[in-house]
Tab-separated table of N, CA and C and ligand atoms in Angstrom:
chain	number	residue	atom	x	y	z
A	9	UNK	N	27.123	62.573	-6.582
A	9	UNK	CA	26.934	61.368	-7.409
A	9	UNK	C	27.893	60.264	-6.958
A	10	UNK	N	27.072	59.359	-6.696
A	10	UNK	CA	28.248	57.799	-6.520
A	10	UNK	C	28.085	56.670	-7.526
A	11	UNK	N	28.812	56.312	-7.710
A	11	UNK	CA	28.969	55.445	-8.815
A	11	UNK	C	29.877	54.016	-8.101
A	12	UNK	N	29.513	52.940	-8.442
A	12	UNK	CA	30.056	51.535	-8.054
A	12	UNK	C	29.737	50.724	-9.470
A	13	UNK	N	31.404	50.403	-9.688
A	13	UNK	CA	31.464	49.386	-10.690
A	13	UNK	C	31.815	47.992	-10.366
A	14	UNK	N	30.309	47.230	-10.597
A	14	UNK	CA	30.944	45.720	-10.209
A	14	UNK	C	31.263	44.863	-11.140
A	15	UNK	N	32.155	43.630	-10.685
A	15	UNK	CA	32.891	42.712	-12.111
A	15	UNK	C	33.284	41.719	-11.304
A	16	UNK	N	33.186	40.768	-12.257
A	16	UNK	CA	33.931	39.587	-11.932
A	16	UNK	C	34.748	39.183	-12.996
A	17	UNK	N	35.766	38.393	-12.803
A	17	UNK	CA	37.148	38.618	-13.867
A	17	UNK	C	37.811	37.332	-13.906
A	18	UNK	N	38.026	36.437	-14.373
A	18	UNK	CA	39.017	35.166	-14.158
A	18	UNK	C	40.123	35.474	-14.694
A	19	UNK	N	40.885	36.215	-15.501
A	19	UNK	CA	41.692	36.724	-16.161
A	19	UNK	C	42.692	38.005	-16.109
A	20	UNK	N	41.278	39.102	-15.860
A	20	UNK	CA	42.081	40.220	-15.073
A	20	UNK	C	41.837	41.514	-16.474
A	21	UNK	N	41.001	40.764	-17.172
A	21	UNK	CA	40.203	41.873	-18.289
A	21	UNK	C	39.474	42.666	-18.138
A	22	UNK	N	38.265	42.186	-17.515
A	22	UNK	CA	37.491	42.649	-17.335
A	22	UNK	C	37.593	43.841	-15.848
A	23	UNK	N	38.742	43.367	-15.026
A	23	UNK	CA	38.977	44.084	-13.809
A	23	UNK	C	39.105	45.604	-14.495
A	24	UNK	N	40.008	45.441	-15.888
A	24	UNK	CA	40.710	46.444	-16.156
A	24	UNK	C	40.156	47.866	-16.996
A	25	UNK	N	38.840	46.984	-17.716
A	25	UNK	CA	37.604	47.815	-18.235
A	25	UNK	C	37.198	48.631	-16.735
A	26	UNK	N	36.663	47.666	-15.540
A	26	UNK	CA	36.343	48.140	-14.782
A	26	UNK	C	36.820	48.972	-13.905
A	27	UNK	N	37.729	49.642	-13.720
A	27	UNK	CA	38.992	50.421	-13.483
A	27	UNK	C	38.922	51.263	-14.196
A	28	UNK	N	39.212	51.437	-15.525
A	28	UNK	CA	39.046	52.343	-16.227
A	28	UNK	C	37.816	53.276	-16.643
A	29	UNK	N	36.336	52.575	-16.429
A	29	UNK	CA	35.402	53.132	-16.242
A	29	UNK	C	34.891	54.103	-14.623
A	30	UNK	N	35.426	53.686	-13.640
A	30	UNK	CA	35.105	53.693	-12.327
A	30	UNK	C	36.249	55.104	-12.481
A	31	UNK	N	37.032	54.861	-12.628
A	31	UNK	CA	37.902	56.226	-12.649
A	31	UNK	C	37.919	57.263	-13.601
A	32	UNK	N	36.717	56.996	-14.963
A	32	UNK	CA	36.473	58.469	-15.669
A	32	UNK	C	34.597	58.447	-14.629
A	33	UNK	N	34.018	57.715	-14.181
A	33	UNK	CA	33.405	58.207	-13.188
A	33	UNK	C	33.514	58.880	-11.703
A	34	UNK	N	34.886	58.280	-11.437
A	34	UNK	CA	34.899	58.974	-10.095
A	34	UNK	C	34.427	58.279	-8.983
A	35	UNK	N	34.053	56.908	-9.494
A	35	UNK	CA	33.328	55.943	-8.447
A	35	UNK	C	34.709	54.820	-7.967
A	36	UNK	N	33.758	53.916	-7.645
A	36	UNK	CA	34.941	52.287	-7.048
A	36	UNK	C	34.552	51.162	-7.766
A	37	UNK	N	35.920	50.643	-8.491
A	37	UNK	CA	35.708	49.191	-9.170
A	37	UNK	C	35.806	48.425	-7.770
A	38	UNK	N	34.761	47.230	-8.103
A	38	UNK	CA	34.416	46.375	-7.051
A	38	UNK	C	34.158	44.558	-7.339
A	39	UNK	N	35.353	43.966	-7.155
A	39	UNK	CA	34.998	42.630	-7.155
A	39	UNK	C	33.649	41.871	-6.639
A	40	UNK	N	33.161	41.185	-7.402
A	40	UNK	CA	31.935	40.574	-7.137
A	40	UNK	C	31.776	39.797	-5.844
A	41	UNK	N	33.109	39.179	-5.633
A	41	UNK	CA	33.557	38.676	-4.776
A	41	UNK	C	33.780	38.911	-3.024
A	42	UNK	N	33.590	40.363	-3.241
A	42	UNK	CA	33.824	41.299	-2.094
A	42	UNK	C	32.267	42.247	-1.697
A	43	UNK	N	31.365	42.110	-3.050
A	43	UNK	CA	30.465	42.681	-2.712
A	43	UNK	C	29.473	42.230	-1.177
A	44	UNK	N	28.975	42.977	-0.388
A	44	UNK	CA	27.813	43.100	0.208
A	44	UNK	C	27.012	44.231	0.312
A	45	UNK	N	25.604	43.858	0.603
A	45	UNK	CA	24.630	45.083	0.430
A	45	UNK	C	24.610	46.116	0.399
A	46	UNK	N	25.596	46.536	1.705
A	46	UNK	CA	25.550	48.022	2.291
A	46	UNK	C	26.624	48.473	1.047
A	47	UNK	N	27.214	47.944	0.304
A	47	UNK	CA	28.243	48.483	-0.783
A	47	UNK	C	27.004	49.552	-1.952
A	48	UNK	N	25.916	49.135	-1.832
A	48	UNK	CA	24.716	49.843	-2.779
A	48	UNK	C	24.428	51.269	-2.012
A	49	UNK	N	24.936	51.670	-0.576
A	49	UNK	CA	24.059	52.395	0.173
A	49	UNK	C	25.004	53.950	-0.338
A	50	UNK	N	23.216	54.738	-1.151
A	50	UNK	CA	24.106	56.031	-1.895
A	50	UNK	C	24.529	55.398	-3.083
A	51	UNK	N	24.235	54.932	-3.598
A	51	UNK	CA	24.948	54.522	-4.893
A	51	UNK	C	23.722	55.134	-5.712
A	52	UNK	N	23.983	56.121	-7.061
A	52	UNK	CA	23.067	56.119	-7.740
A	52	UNK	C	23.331	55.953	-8.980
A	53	UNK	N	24.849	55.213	-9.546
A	53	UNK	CA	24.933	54.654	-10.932
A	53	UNK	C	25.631	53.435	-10.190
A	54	UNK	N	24.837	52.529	-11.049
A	54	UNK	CA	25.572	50.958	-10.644
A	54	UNK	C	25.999	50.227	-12.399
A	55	UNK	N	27.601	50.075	-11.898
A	55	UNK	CA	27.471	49.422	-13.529
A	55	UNK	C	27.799	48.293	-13.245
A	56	UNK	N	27.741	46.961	-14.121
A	56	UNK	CA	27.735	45.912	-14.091
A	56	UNK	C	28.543	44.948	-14.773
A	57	UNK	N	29.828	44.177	-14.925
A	57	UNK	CA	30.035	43.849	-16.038
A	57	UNK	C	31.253	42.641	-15.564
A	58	UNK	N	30.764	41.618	-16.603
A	58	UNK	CA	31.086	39.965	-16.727
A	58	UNK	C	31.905	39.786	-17.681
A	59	UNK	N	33.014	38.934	-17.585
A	59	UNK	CA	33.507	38.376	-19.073
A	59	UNK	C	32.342	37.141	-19.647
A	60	UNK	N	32.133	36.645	-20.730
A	60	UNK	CA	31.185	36.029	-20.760
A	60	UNK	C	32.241	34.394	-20.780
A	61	UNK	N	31.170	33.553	-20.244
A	61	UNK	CA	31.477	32.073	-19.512
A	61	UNK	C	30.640	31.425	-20.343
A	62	UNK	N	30.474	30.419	-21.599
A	62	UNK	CA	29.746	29.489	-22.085
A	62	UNK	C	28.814	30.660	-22.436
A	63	UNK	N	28.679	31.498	-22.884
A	63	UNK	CA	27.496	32.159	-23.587
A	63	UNK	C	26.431	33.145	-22.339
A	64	UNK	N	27.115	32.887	-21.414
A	64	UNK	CA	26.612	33.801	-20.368
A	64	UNK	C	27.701	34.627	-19.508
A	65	UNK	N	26.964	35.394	-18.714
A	65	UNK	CA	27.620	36.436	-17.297
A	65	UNK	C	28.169	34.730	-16.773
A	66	UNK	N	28.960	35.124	-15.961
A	66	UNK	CA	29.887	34.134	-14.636
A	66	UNK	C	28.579	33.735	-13.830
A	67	UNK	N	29.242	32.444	-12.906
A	67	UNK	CA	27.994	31.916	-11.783
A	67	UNK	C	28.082	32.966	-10.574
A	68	UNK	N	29.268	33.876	-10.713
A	68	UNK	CA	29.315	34.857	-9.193
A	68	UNK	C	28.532	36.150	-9.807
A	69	UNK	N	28.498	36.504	-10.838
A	69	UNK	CA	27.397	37.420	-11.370
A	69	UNK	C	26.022	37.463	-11.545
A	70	UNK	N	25.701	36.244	-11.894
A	70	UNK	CA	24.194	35.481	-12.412
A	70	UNK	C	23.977	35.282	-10.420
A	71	UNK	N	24.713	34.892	-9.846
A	71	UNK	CA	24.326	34.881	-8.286
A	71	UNK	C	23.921	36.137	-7.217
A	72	UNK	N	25.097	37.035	-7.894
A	72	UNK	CA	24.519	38.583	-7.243
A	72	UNK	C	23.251	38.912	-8.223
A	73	UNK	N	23.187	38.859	-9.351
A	73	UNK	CA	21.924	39.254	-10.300
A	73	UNK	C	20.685	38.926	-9.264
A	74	UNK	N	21.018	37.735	-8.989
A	74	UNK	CA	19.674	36.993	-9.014
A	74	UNK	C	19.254	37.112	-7.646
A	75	UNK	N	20.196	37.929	-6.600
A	75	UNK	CA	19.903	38.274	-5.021
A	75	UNK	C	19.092	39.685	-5.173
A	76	UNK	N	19.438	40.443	-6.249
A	76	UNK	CA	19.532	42.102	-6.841
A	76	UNK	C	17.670	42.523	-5.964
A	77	UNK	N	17.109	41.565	-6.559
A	77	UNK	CA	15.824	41.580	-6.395
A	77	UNK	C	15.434	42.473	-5.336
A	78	UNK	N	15.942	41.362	-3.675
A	78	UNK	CA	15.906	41.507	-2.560
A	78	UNK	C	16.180	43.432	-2.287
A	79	UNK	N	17.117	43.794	-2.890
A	79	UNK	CA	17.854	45.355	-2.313
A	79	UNK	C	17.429	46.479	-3.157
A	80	UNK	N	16.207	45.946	-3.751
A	80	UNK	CA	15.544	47.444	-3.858
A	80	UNK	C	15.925	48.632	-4.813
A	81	UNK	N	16.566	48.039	-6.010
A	81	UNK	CA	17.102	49.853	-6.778
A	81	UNK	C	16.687	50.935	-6.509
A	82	UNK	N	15.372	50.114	-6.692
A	82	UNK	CA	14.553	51.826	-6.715
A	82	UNK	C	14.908	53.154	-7.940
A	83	UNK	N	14.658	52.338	-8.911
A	83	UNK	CA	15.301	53.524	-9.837
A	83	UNK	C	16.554	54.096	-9.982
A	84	UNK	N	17.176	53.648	-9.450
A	84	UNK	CA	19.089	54.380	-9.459
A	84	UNK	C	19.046	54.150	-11.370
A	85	UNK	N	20.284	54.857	-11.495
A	85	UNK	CA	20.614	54.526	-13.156
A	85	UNK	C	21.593	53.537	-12.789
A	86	UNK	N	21.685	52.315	-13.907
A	86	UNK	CA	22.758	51.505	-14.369
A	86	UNK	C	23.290	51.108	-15.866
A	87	UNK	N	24.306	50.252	-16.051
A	87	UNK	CA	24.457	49.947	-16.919
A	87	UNK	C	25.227	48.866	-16.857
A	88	UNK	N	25.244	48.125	-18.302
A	88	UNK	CA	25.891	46.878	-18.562
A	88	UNK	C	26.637	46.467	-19.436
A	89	UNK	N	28.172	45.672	-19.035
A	89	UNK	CA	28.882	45.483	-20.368
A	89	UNK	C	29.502	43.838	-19.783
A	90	UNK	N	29.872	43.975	-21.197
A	90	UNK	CA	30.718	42.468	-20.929
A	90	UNK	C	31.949	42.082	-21.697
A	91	UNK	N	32.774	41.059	-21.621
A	91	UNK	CA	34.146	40.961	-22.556
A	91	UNK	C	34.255	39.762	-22.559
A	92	UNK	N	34.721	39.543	-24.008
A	92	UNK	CA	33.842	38.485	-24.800
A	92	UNK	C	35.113	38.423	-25.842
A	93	UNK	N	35.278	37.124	-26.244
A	93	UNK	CA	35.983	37.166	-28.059
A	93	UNK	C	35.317	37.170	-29.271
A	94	UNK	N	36.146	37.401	-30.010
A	94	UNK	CA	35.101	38.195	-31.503
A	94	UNK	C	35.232	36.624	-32.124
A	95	UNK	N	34.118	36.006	-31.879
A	95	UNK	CA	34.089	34.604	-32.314
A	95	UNK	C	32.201	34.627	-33.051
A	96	UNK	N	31.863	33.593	-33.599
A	96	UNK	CA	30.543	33.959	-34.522
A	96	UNK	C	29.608	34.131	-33.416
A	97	UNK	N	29.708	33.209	-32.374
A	97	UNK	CA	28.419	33.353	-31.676
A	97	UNK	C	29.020	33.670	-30.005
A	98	UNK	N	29.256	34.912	-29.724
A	98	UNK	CA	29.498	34.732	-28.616
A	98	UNK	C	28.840	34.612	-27.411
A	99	UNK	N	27.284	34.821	-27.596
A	99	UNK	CA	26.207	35.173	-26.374
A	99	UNK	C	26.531	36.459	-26.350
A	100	UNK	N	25.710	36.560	-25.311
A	100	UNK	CA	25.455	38.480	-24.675
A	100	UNK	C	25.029	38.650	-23.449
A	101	UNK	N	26.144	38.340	-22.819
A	101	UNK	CA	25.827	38.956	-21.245
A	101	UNK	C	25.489	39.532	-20.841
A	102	UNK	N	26.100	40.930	-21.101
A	102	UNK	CA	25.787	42.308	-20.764
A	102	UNK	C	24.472	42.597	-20.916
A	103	UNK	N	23.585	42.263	-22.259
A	103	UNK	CA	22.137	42.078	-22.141
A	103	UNK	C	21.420	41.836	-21.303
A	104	UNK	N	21.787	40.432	-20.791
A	104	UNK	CA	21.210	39.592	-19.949
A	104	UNK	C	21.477	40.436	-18.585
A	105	UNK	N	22.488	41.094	-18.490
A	105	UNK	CA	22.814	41.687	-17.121
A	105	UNK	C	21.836	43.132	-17.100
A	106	UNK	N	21.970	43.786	-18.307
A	106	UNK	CA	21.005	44.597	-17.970
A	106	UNK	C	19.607	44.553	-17.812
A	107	UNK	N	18.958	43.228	-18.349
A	107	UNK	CA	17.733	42.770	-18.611
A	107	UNK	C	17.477	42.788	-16.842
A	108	UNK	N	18.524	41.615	-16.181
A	108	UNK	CA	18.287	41.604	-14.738
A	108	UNK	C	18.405	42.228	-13.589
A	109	UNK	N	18.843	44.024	-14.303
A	109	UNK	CA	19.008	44.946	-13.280
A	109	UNK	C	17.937	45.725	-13.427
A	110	UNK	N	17.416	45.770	-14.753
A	110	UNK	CA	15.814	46.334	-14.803
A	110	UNK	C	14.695	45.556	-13.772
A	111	UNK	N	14.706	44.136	-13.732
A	111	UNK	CA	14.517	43.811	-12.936
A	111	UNK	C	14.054	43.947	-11.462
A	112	UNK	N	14.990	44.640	-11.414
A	112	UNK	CA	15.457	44.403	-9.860
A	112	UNK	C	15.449	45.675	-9.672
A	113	UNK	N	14.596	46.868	-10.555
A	113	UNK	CA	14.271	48.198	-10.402
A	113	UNK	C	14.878	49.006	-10.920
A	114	UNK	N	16.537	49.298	-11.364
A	114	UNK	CA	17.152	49.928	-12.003
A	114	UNK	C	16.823	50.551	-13.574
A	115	UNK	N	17.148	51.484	-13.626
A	115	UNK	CA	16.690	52.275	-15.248
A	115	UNK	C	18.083	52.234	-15.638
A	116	UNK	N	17.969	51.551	-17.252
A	116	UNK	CA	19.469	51.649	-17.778
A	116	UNK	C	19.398	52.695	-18.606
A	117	UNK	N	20.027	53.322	-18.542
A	117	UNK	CA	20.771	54.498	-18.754
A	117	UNK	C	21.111	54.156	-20.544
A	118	UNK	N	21.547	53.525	-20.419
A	118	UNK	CA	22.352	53.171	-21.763
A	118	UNK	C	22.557	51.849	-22.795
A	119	UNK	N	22.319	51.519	-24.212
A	119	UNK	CA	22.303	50.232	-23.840
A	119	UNK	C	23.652	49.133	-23.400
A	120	UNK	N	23.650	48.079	-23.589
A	120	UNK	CA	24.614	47.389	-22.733
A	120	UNK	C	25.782	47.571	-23.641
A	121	UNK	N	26.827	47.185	-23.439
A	121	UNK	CA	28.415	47.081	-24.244
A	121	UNK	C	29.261	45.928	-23.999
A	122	UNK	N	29.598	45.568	-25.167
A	122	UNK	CA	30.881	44.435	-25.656
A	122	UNK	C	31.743	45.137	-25.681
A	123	UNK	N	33.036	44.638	-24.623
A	123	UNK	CA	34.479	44.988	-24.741
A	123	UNK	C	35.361	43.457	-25.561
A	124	UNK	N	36.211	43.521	-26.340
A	124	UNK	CA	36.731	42.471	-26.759
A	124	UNK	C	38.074	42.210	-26.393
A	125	UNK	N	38.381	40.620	-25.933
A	125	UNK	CA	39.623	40.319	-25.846
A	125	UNK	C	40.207	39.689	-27.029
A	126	UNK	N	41.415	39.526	-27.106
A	126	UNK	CA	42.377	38.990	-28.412
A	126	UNK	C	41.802	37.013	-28.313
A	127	UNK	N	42.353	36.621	-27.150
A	127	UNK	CA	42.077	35.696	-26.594
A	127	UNK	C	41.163	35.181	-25.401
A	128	UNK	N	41.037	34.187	-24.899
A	128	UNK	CA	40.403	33.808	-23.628
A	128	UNK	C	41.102	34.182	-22.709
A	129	UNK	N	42.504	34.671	-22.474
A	129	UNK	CA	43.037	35.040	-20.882
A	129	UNK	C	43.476	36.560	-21.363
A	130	UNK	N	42.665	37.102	-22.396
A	130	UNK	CA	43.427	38.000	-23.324
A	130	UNK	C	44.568	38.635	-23.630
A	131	UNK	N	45.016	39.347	-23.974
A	131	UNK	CA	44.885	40.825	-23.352
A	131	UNK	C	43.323	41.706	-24.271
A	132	UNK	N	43.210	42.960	-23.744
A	132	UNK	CA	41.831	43.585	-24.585
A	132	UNK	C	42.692	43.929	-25.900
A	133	UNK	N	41.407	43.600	-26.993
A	133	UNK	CA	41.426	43.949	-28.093
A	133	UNK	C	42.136	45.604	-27.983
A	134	UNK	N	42.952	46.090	-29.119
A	134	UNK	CA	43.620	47.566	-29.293
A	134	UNK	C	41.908	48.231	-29.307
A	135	UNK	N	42.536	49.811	-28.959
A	135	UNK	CA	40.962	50.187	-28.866
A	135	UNK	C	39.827	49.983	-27.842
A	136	UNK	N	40.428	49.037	-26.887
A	136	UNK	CA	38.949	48.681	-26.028
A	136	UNK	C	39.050	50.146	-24.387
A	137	UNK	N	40.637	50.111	-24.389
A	137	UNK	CA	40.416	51.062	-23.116
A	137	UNK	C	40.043	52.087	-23.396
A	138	UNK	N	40.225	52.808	-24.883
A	138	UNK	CA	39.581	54.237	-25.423
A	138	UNK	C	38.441	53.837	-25.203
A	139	UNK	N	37.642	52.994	-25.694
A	139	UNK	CA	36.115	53.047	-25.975
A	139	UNK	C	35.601	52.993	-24.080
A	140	UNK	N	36.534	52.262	-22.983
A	140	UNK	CA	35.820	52.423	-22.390
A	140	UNK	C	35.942	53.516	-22.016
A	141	UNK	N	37.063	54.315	-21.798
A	141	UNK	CA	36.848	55.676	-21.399
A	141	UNK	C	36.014	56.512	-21.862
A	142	UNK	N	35.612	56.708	-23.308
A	142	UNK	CA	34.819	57.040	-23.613
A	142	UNK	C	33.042	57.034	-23.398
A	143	UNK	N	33.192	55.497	-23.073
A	143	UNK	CA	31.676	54.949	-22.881
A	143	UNK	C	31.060	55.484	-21.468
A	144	UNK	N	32.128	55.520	-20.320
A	144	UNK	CA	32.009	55.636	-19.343
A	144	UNK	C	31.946	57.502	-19.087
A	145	UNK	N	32.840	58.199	-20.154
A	145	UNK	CA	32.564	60.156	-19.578
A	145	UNK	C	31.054	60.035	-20.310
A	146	UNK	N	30.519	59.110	-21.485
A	146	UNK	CA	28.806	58.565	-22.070
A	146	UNK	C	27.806	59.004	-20.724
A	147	UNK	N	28.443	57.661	-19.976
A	147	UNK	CA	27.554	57.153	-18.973
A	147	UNK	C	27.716	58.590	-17.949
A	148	UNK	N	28.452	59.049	-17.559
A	148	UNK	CA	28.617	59.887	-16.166
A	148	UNK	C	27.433	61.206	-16.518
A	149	UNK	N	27.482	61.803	-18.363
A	149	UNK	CA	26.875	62.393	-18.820
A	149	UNK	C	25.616	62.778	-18.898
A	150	UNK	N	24.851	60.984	-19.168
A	150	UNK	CA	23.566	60.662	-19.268
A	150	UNK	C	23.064	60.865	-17.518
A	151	UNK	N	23.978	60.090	-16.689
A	151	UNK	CA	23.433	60.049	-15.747
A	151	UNK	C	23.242	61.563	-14.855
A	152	UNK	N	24.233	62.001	-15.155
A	152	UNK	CA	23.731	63.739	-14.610
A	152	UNK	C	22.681	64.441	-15.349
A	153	UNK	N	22.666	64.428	-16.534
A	153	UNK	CA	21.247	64.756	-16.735
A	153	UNK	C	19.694	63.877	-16.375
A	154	UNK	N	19.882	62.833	-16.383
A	154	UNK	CA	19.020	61.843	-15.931
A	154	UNK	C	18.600	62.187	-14.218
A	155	UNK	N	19.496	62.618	-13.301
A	155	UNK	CA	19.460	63.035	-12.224
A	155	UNK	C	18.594	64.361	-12.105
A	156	UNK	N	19.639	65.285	-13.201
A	156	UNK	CA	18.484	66.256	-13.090
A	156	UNK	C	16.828	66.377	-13.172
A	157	UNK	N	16.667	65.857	-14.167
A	157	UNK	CA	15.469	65.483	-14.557
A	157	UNK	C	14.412	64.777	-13.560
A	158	UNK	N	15.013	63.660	-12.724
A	158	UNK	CA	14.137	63.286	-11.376
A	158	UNK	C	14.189	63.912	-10.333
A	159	UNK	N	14.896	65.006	-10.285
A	159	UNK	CA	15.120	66.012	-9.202
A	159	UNK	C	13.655	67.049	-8.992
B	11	LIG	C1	35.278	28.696	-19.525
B	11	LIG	C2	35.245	29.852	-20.500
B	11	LIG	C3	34.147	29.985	-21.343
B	11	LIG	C4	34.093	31.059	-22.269
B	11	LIG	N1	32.999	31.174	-23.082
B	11	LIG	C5	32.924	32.257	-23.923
B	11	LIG	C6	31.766	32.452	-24.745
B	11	LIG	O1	30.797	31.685	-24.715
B	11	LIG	N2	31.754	33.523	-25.573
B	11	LIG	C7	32.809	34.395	-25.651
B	11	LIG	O2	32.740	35.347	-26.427
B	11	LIG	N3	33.908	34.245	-24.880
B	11	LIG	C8	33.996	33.198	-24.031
B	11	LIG	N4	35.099	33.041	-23.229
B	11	LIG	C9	36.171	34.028	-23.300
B	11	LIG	C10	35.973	35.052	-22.205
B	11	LIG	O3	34.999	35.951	-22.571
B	11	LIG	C11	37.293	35.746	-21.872
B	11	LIG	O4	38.064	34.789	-21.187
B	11	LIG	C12	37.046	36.967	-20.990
B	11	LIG	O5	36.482	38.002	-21.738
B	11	LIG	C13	38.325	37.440	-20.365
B	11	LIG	O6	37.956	38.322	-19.336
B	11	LIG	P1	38.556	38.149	-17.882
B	11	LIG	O7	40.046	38.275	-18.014
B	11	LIG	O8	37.995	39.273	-17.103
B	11	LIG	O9	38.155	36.824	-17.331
B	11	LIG	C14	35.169	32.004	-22.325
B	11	LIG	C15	36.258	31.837	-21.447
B	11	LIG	C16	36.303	30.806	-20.543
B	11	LIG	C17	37.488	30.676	-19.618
């Protein structure tokens, strides 16, 4: 099983969800920034995840989203989260991110997830690195049985 967690981060929050998920998977957190194609090759959980920008994913996320098309999932499992402040209306990225990895062929696994910061440069809300650890031994779970099952 390979697993690649991608993110983009202005802050250094969202790096840190992504880190912490990638390592109760066993996979590689991966700047958006650094991504190219062959980074997908063998990958069969791809997770995804944005701090949200004006009510959306980042323009370097919504830009890989929107290339996703081109490279074929082909059914791999993914999933989607995002980190966000607990404000009335924050948008929903992670939605939107998983909406556009279905897209682009991927089966989500799970539905998407809000991580919360205190602030805009945060630090994460108390509670957010449990939940991701948690969310993420979720995800490694689903996806091994999910594997089995197309086997
Ligand atoms: C320009 C800008 C716009 C933002 N817009 C939103 C927003 O619409 N909704 C929200 O919940 N948080 C918003 N935030 C807060 C970010 O979600 C927060 O900065 C992010 O979760 C921190 O993650 P990072 O350290 O990985 O960048 C915004 C932050 C910035 C800098």
């Amino acid at each position: 099983m390979k697993s690649l967690v991608l993110f983009d981060s202005n802050f250094g929050n969202t790096k840190i969800i992504a880190e912490v998920i990638a390592d109760v998977l066993g996979g590689k957190a991966q700047s958006v920034n650094n991504f190219n194609a062959d980074d997908l090759s063998g990958v069969d959980l791809l997770v995804v995840g944005s701090p949200i920008n004006a009510w959306r994913a980042t323009e370097k996320i919504r830009y890989f989203l929107s290339n996703l098309k081109t490279l074929k999932l082909n059914k791999i499992s993914a999933a989607a989260f995002d980190t966000r402040i607990r404000i009335f209306f924050s948008g929903n990225a992670a939605k939107r991110i998983g909406k556009s990895l279905v897209e682009a062929g991927a089966e989500l696994i799970t539905p998407p997830l809000a991580f919360y910061v205190k602030d805009k440069e945060g630090p994460l809300a108390e509670g957010e690195i449990e939940k991701a650890k948690s969310w993420a031994a979720h995800l490694k779970t689903i996806n091994r049985n999910h594997a089995v099952k197309k086997a």
